[in-house]
Amino acid sequence: MMTTDAWTAYLDQATDLHRHLEAFLGYVDYDDEVLAPDSGTYIDLAKLRAAGVHTLVASVGFGCYFQTGPRAYHLAGPDTWVLEHQTRRLEHVVNAVRRCPAARLVERRGDLDAPPTDDRVGVIVHLTGNAHTVDLDTVDRWFGHGVRATHPAMQYHNRWCTGMEGLPGPAMTDFGRDVVARLNTLGVVLDTAHASEASAHAMIETSSKPLIDSHTTTRDLVPPSRGLRDTTLQLIAERGGVIGVHFADHMLTSDVWSQKYAPAAGYGRPLRRWRYNQHLLDTYQEPDERMRWRPGPPPPWDRKVVLTGNSAWEMDPEERWEAEQAFYRAHDLPPDPDPPHGRIATIAHVADLVDYLVNLVGQEHVGLGGDIGGISADQWPVGMDHAGHLPHLTAELLSRGYSEDSLRRILSDNWRRVYWECLPAQ
């Protein structure tokens, strides 16, 4: 790994390259900041323009779950309820893209090729999870709403495939195979992100089209991560797919796990909040009421991060917070260990992951995933603070000897190739 800031000497060249290459971001965790003119923390239209981003994949998730243990997840309501509310969320995102004068919805191959005079950002809508896919008609509905990519595996969804380190479940049910076939027929890109090793293999074996792993690492490089094994990533590449590089620290180096998360009893283990979540599930039977009291972020509160999307869930964040704290006091539950905060990974670690994957599967099968919007401030690598800093990573790669042709593949062409092959022609 390069430990110097040699990339700064290549920043002008990288910035110029981003003016012309039409960068493609393989995975953005959507919120309304994505289409904000310039007020986003990690992403907005100004930052996307600064990075020369021409197309992005906007993931539409619906985290309506309650975790009560290491592999214990409970959706707020039945799958039909999840379907209803995921549909509302999806409609909100698609309508936001259609209304935004600086964005355009990508639904078919030809939409990937906007004329040079069209500087709008192309948005490919991506759906997460599988519990809400209750029948094949649902798949058709998603497609009709504009969905053109999906990663069905999530740790709290296990209707027909299973997430890494999540609820136990099937690698792939017969219904799941029917879903994959329908996705292939319609023109929806299948994404193995978050999948268990067995589910990823089942997707690869079942799909007749190239697949992607949109935002990931490899467990052979970062063993504590949720990344797939090298051999599985190679299978995706052999089918013509693309592996998307994650930007978060815990997907880049094992040092983060030993230095940041091990002192706090592991990443993502809020033990007393698990107790509180179980209390909410036991106390409230109506899904909307459970969501209304679902634990929110700590103070200070910013309205844009308070759970929205359904007015029935909205309440004063201070009231929600105080109810949670009162439960802890009543049950004499001390605070959970807090992970040390601070940025450990650097832009060089991101480039190391690019190097590793290029050596593993070839430069024709590597792209930038990112997971922008799903990364907290102290998880960003030093040298990259937001989407507008993508040229910094390009500069680091230039400093390592990557040619501009190679960078065009990694930053744009590889993603475009897979989507061109999979999206419907009309």
Coordinates of C-alpha atoms in Angstrom, one line a residue:
M1 CA 0.0 0.0 0.0
M2 CA 1.2 3.5 -0.8
T3 CA 1.4 5.6 2.3
T4 CA 2.3 8.9 0.8
D5 CA 0.0 11.5 -0.8
A6 CA 1.6 11.0 -4.2
W7 CA -1.9 11.3 -5.7
T8 CA -1.9 15.0 -5.2
A9 CA 0.7 15.4 -8.0
Y10 CA -1.8 13.8 -10.4
L11 CA -4.9 15.7 -9.3
D12 CA -5.0 18.1 -12.3
Q13 CA -4.8 15.2 -14.7
A14 CA -7.5 13.3 -12.9
T15 CA -9.8 16.3 -12.7
D16 CA -9.4 16.8 -16.5
L17 CA -10.1 13.2 -17.1
H18 CA -13.3 13.4 -15.1
R19 CA -14.5 16.3 -17.3
H20 CA -14.6 13.9 -20.3
L21 CA -15.1 10.3 -19.2
E22 CA -18.8 10.3 -18.0
A23 CA -18.2 8.6 -14.7
F24 CA -20.7 5.9 -13.6
L25 CA -21.4 5.3 -9.9
G26 CA -22.5 1.7 -9.3
Y27 CA -24.4 2.2 -6.0
V28 CA -25.8 5.2 -4.2
D29 CA -28.0 4.8 -1.1
Y30 CA -30.8 7.2 -2.2
D31 CA -32.1 10.0 -0.2
D32 CA -33.3 13.4 -1.4
E33 CA -29.9 14.9 -1.0
V34 CA -28.9 13.1 -4.2
L35 CA -31.0 15.5 -6.3
A36 CA -30.4 18.6 -4.1
P37 CA -28.6 21.4 -6.0
D38 CA -25.7 21.8 -3.6
S39 CA -26.8 21.2 0.0
G40 CA -25.9 17.5 0.4
T41 CA -23.4 16.3 3.0
Y42 CA -21.9 13.6 0.9
I43 CA -23.7 13.8 -2.4
D44 CA -25.7 16.3 -4.4
L45 CA -25.9 17.6 -8.0
A46 CA -23.0 20.0 -7.6
K47 CA -20.7 17.2 -6.2
L48 CA -21.8 14.9 -9.0
R49 CA -20.9 17.5 -11.6
A50 CA -17.6 18.1 -10.0
A51 CA -16.8 14.4 -10.3
G52 CA -18.1 14.2 -13.9
V53 CA -20.8 11.6 -12.9
H54 CA -23.0 11.0 -15.9
T55 CA -25.0 8.0 -14.5
L56 CA -25.6 6.6 -11.0
V57 CA -27.5 3.7 -9.6
A58 CA -29.9 4.9 -6.8
S59 CA -30.8 2.2 -4.3
V60 CA -34.2 2.3 -2.8
G61 CA -34.3 0.5 0.5
F62 CA -36.8 0.2 3.3
G63 CA -35.2 -0.5 6.7
C64 CA -38.5 -1.3 8.5
Y65 CA -36.8 -4.0 10.7
F66 CA -36.0 -4.4 14.4
Q67 CA -32.9 -6.2 15.4
T68 CA -33.0 -8.1 18.7
G69 CA -29.8 -10.2 18.5
P70 CA -26.7 -11.0 16.4
R71 CA -28.8 -12.7 13.7
A72 CA -32.3 -11.9 14.9
Y73 CA -34.2 -9.5 12.7
H74 CA -38.0 -8.8 12.7
L75 CA -39.8 -6.8 10.0
A76 CA -42.3 -4.3 11.5
G77 CA -45.2 -6.0 9.7
P78 CA -46.1 -8.8 7.3
D79 CA -44.6 -9.0 3.9
T80 CA -47.8 -7.5 2.3
W81 CA -47.3 -4.4 4.6
V82 CA -43.7 -4.2 3.6
L83 CA -44.8 -4.4 -0.1
E84 CA -47.2 -1.5 0.4
H85 CA -44.7 0.8 2.0
Q86 CA -41.8 -0.1 -0.2
T87 CA -44.0 0.7 -3.1
R88 CA -44.7 4.2 -1.6
R89 CA -41.0 4.7 -1.1
L90 CA -40.2 3.6 -4.7
E91 CA -42.9 5.9 -6.1
H92 CA -41.5 8.8 -4.2
V93 CA -38.0 8.3 -5.6
V94 CA -39.1 7.8 -9.2
N95 CA -41.3 10.9 -9.0
A96 CA -38.4 12.9 -7.6
V97 CA -36.2 11.9 -10.5
R98 CA -38.9 12.7 -13.0
R99 CA -39.5 16.1 -11.5
C100 CA -35.8 17.1 -11.2
P101 CA -34.7 19.2 -14.2
A102 CA -31.1 18.0 -13.7
A103 CA -31.9 14.3 -13.7
R104 CA -33.3 11.7 -16.1
L105 CA -34.6 8.2 -15.5
V106 CA -32.7 5.4 -17.2
E107 CA -35.2 2.7 -18.2
R108 CA -33.8 1.2 -21.4
R109 CA -30.5 0.8 -23.3
G110 CA -30.9 4.0 -25.3
D111 CA -31.2 6.1 -22.1
L112 CA -27.6 5.3 -21.4
D113 CA -26.6 7.4 -24.4
A114 CA -27.8 10.9 -23.7
P115 CA -26.8 13.4 -26.4
P116 CA -23.7 15.6 -25.6
T117 CA -26.0 18.6 -25.0
D118 CA -27.9 16.7 -22.3
D119 CA -26.0 17.2 -19.0
R120 CA -28.6 15.7 -16.8
V121 CA -27.5 12.9 -14.5
G122 CA -28.9 9.5 -15.5
V123 CA -30.5 7.6 -12.6
I124 CA -31.0 3.9 -12.6
V125 CA -33.5 2.8 -9.9
H126 CA -32.3 -0.1 -7.8
L127 CA -34.5 -2.1 -5.3
T128 CA -33.2 -3.9 -2.2
G129 CA -34.6 -6.9 -0.4
N130 CA -36.9 -9.8 -1.2
A131 CA -39.5 -10.1 1.5
H132 CA -41.8 -7.7 -0.4
T133 CA -41.6 -9.8 -3.6
V134 CA -44.7 -11.9 -2.8
D135 CA -45.4 -13.1 -6.3
L136 CA -44.3 -12.7 -9.9
D137 CA -46.8 -10.0 -10.5
T138 CA -44.9 -8.0 -7.9
V139 CA -41.8 -8.2 -10.0
D140 CA -43.7 -6.9 -13.0
R141 CA -45.0 -4.0 -10.8
W142 CA -41.5 -3.1 -9.7
F143 CA -40.4 -3.0 -13.4
G144 CA -43.4 -0.9 -14.3
H145 CA -42.3 1.6 -11.6
G146 CA -38.9 1.9 -13.2
V147 CA -36.8 -0.6 -11.3
R148 CA -33.8 -1.8 -13.4
A149 CA -31.5 -3.4 -10.8
T150 CA -32.0 -5.2 -7.5
H151 CA -30.1 -6.9 -4.8
P152 CA -32.7 -9.2 -3.2
A153 CA -30.4 -10.4 -0.4
M154 CA -30.5 -8.5 2.9
Q155 CA -29.8 -9.7 6.4
Y156 CA -33.4 -9.0 7.4
H157 CA -35.1 -10.5 4.3
N158 CA -35.2 -14.2 3.7
R159 CA -38.3 -15.0 1.7
W160 CA -36.5 -16.6 -1.2
C161 CA -32.8 -16.0 -0.7
T162 CA -30.5 -15.1 2.2
G163 CA -28.2 -12.3 3.3
M164 CA -24.7 -12.7 4.7
E165 CA -24.7 -13.0 8.5
G166 CA -28.5 -12.4 8.6
L167 CA -31.6 -14.4 9.2
P168 CA -31.1 -18.1 8.3
G169 CA -32.9 -19.0 5.2
P170 CA -32.7 -20.7 1.8
A171 CA -29.9 -20.2 -0.7
M172 CA -32.6 -20.0 -3.3
T173 CA -36.2 -21.3 -3.4
D174 CA -38.0 -22.5 -6.5
F175 CA -39.9 -19.2 -6.4
G176 CA -36.6 -17.4 -6.2
R177 CA -35.5 -19.1 -9.4
D178 CA -38.7 -18.0 -11.1
V179 CA -38.1 -14.4 -9.9
V180 CA -34.5 -14.4 -11.4
A181 CA -35.9 -15.7 -14.7
R182 CA -38.5 -13.0 -14.7
L183 CA -35.8 -10.3 -13.9
N184 CA -33.7 -11.6 -16.8
T185 CA -36.6 -11.5 -19.2
L186 CA -37.8 -8.0 -18.2
G187 CA -34.3 -6.5 -18.2
V188 CA -33.5 -6.0 -14.5
V189 CA -29.8 -6.3 -13.4
L190 CA -29.3 -8.9 -10.6
D191 CA -27.0 -7.8 -7.9
T192 CA -25.4 -10.2 -5.4
A193 CA -24.6 -7.5 -2.8
H194 CA -25.2 -8.6 0.8
A195 CA -25.9 -12.2 -0.3
S196 CA -24.7 -15.2 1.6
E197 CA -22.1 -17.3 -0.3
A198 CA -24.7 -19.9 -1.0
S199 CA -27.3 -17.4 -2.3
A200 CA -24.7 -15.7 -4.4
H201 CA -23.8 -19.0 -6.0
A202 CA -27.5 -19.8 -6.6
M203 CA -28.0 -16.4 -8.3
I204 CA -24.9 -17.0 -10.5
E205 CA -26.1 -20.5 -11.5
T206 CA -29.7 -19.4 -12.1
S207 CA -29.2 -16.1 -14.0
S208 CA -28.9 -16.2 -17.8
K209 CA -27.5 -12.6 -17.8
P210 CA -24.4 -11.0 -16.4
L211 CA -24.6 -10.2 -12.7
I212 CA -23.0 -7.5 -10.5
D213 CA -21.9 -7.2 -6.9
S214 CA -22.5 -3.5 -6.7
H215 CA -20.7 -2.4 -3.5
T216 CA -18.4 -4.8 -1.9
T217 CA -15.0 -6.1 -1.0
T218 CA -13.6 -9.7 -0.7
R219 CA -13.4 -11.7 2.5
D220 CA -10.1 -13.0 1.3
L221 CA -8.7 -9.4 1.7
V222 CA -10.9 -8.3 4.6
P223 CA -12.0 -11.4 6.5
P224 CA -14.4 -9.8 9.0
S225 CA -16.4 -8.1 6.2
R226 CA -19.6 -9.3 4.4
G227 CA -17.7 -9.6 1.1
L228 CA -17.9 -12.7 -1.0
R229 CA -14.9 -15.0 -1.5
D230 CA -12.5 -14.5 -4.3
T231 CA -13.7 -17.6 -6.1
T232 CA -17.3 -16.3 -6.1
L233 CA -16.3 -12.9 -7.4
Q234 CA -14.4 -14.7 -10.2
L235 CA -17.5 -16.6 -11.1
I236 CA -19.4 -13.3 -11.5
A237 CA -16.6 -12.0 -13.7
E238 CA -16.6 -15.2 -15.8
R239 CA -20.3 -14.5 -16.5
G240 CA -19.4 -11.0 -17.8
G241 CA -20.3 -9.2 -14.6
V242 CA -18.7 -6.3 -12.6
I243 CA -17.5 -6.0 -9.0
G244 CA -18.2 -2.6 -7.4
V245 CA -15.6 -1.2 -5.0
H246 CA -17.0 -0.2 -1.6
F247 CA -15.7 3.1 -0.1
A248 CA -16.4 2.4 3.6
D249 CA -13.5 1.8 6.0
H250 CA -14.7 -1.6 7.3
M251 CA -14.8 -2.9 3.7
L252 CA -11.2 -1.8 2.9
T253 CA -9.0 -3.0 5.7
S254 CA -9.1 -5.4 8.6
D255 CA -7.2 -2.8 10.7
V256 CA -10.5 -1.0 11.1
W257 CA -12.1 -4.0 12.7
S258 CA -9.3 -4.5 15.1
Q259 CA -8.7 -0.9 16.0
K260 CA -12.2 0.6 15.9
Y261 CA -14.8 -2.2 16.3
A262 CA -13.2 -4.9 18.5
P263 CA -12.8 -2.5 21.5
A264 CA -16.6 -2.0 21.3
A265 CA -17.5 -5.7 21.3
G266 CA -17.8 -5.8 17.5
Y267 CA -19.3 -3.8 14.8
G268 CA -23.0 -3.2 15.0
R269 CA -23.7 -4.8 18.4
P270 CA -25.9 -2.3 20.3
L271 CA -26.9 -4.8 23.0
R272 CA -29.3 -2.6 25.0
R273 CA -31.0 -1.3 21.8
W274 CA -31.7 -4.9 21.0
R275 CA -33.6 -5.2 24.3
Y276 CA -35.5 -2.0 23.5
N277 CA -36.4 -3.3 20.0
Q278 CA -37.8 -6.5 21.6
H279 CA -39.8 -4.3 24.0
L280 CA -41.3 -2.4 21.1
L281 CA -42.3 -5.6 19.3
D282 CA -43.9 -6.9 22.4
T283 CA -45.7 -3.7 23.3
Y284 CA -47.1 -2.6 19.9
Q285 CA -48.9 -4.9 17.4
E286 CA -49.6 -2.4 14.7
P287 CA -46.6 -2.0 12.3
D288 CA -47.1 1.8 11.9
E289 CA -47.0 2.2 15.7
R290 CA -43.8 0.1 15.9
M291 CA -42.2 2.3 13.3
R292 CA -43.4 5.5 15.0
W293 CA -41.5 4.5 18.2
R294 CA -38.5 2.9 16.3
P295 CA -35.2 4.2 17.8
G296 CA -33.9 7.2 15.9
P297 CA -30.6 9.0 15.8
P298 CA -29.1 10.6 18.9
P299 CA -29.2 14.4 19.4
P300 CA -28.6 16.9 17.9
W301 CA -31.4 16.2 15.5
D302 CA -31.5 17.2 11.9
R303 CA -35.0 16.9 10.4
K304 CA -33.6 15.4 7.2
V305 CA -32.3 12.3 9.0
V306 CA -35.4 11.7 11.0
L307 CA -37.4 8.8 9.6
T308 CA -39.9 10.1 7.0
G309 CA -41.9 8.6 4.1
N310 CA -45.0 8.0 6.1
S311 CA -46.7 10.7 8.1
A312 CA -48.1 8.0 10.5
W313 CA -44.5 7.4 11.7
E314 CA -43.5 11.0 12.3
M315 CA -43.1 12.3 15.9
D316 CA -41.0 14.6 17.8
P317 CA -37.5 13.1 17.8
E318 CA -37.0 14.3 21.4
E319 CA -40.1 12.4 22.5
R320 CA -38.9 9.2 20.8
W321 CA -35.4 9.6 22.3
E322 CA -36.7 10.2 25.8
A323 CA -38.9 7.1 25.6
E324 CA -35.9 5.0 24.7
Q325 CA -33.8 6.5 27.5
A326 CA -36.6 5.9 30.0
F327 CA -36.6 2.2 29.1
Y328 CA -32.9 1.9 29.7
R329 CA -33.2 3.7 33.1
A330 CA -36.1 1.5 34.2
H331 CA -34.2 -1.7 33.4
D332 CA -30.8 -0.4 34.7
L333 CA -29.2 -0.9 31.3
P334 CA -25.8 0.9 31.0
P335 CA -24.7 2.4 27.6
D336 CA -23.2 -0.1 25.1
P337 CA -19.5 0.2 24.3
D338 CA -19.1 2.9 21.8
P339 CA -16.7 2.3 18.9
P340 CA -13.7 4.7 18.8
H341 CA -14.5 7.4 16.3
G342 CA -12.0 8.6 13.7
R343 CA -11.0 7.8 10.2
I344 CA -8.5 4.9 9.9
A345 CA -8.8 4.0 6.2
T346 CA -7.2 6.2 3.5
I347 CA -7.7 6.8 -0.2
A348 CA -4.8 4.4 -0.6
H349 CA -6.8 1.6 0.9
V350 CA -9.5 2.2 -1.7
A351 CA -6.9 2.0 -4.4
D352 CA -5.5 -1.2 -2.8
L353 CA -9.0 -2.8 -3.2
V354 CA -9.1 -1.7 -6.8
D355 CA -5.6 -3.2 -7.3
Y356 CA -6.6 -6.5 -5.6
L357 CA -9.8 -6.9 -7.7
V358 CA -8.1 -6.0 -11.0
N359 CA -5.5 -8.6 -10.3
L360 CA -8.2 -11.1 -9.3
V361 CA -10.8 -10.6 -12.1
G362 CA -9.3 -8.2 -14.7
Q363 CA -9.8 -4.5 -15.2
E364 CA -12.8 -5.2 -17.5
H365 CA -14.8 -6.5 -14.4
V366 CA -14.1 -3.8 -11.8
G367 CA -16.1 -0.6 -11.2
L368 CA -16.7 1.9 -8.4
G369 CA -19.7 1.1 -6.2
G370 CA -19.2 3.4 -3.3
D371 CA -22.3 3.0 -1.2
I372 CA -22.4 6.8 -0.9
G373 CA -25.3 7.7 1.4
G374 CA -24.7 4.5 3.4
I375 CA -21.3 5.6 4.8
S376 CA -21.0 7.7 8.0
A377 CA -18.5 10.6 8.3
D378 CA -15.8 8.6 10.1
Q379 CA -16.1 5.7 7.7
W380 CA -15.0 7.7 4.7
P381 CA -11.4 7.2 3.7
V382 CA -9.0 10.0 4.4
G383 CA -8.6 11.9 1.1
M384 CA -12.2 11.4 0.1
D385 CA -15.0 13.3 2.0
H386 CA -17.8 13.1 -0.5
A387 CA -18.8 12.2 -4.1
G388 CA -17.1 15.3 -5.5
H389 CA -13.8 13.8 -4.5
L390 CA -13.9 10.9 -6.9
P391 CA -11.1 12.6 -8.9
H392 CA -8.9 12.1 -5.8
L393 CA -9.2 8.4 -6.1
T394 CA -8.5 8.6 -9.8
A395 CA -5.4 10.6 -9.1
E396 CA -4.2 7.9 -6.7
L397 CA -4.8 5.3 -9.4
L398 CA -2.9 7.4 -11.9
S399 CA 0.0 7.6 -9.4
R400 CA 0.1 3.8 -9.4
G401 CA 0.4 3.6 -13.2
Y402 CA -3.1 3.1 -14.4
S403 CA -3.6 4.3 -17.9
E404 CA -6.4 6.6 -18.9
D405 CA -7.9 3.8 -21.0
S406 CA -7.9 1.5 -17.9
L407 CA -9.5 4.2 -15.8
R408 CA -12.3 4.7 -18.3
R409 CA -13.2 1.1 -18.0
I410 CA -13.2 1.1 -14.2
L411 CA -14.9 4.5 -13.8
S412 CA -17.5 4.1 -16.6
D413 CA -17.3 1.6 -19.4
N414 CA -17.6 -1.6 -17.4
W415 CA -20.8 -0.7 -15.6
R416 CA -22.2 0.7 -18.9
R417 CA -21.5 -2.6 -20.7
V418 CA -23.4 -4.7 -18.2
Y419 CA -26.4 -2.4 -18.1
W420 CA -26.4 -2.2 -21.9
E421 CA -26.5 -6.0 -22.1
C422 CA -29.2 -6.4 -19.5
L423 CA -31.6 -3.4 -19.9
P424 CA -34.6 -3.7 -22.3
A425 CA -34.0 -2.4 -25.8
Q426 CA -37.4 -0.7 -25.8

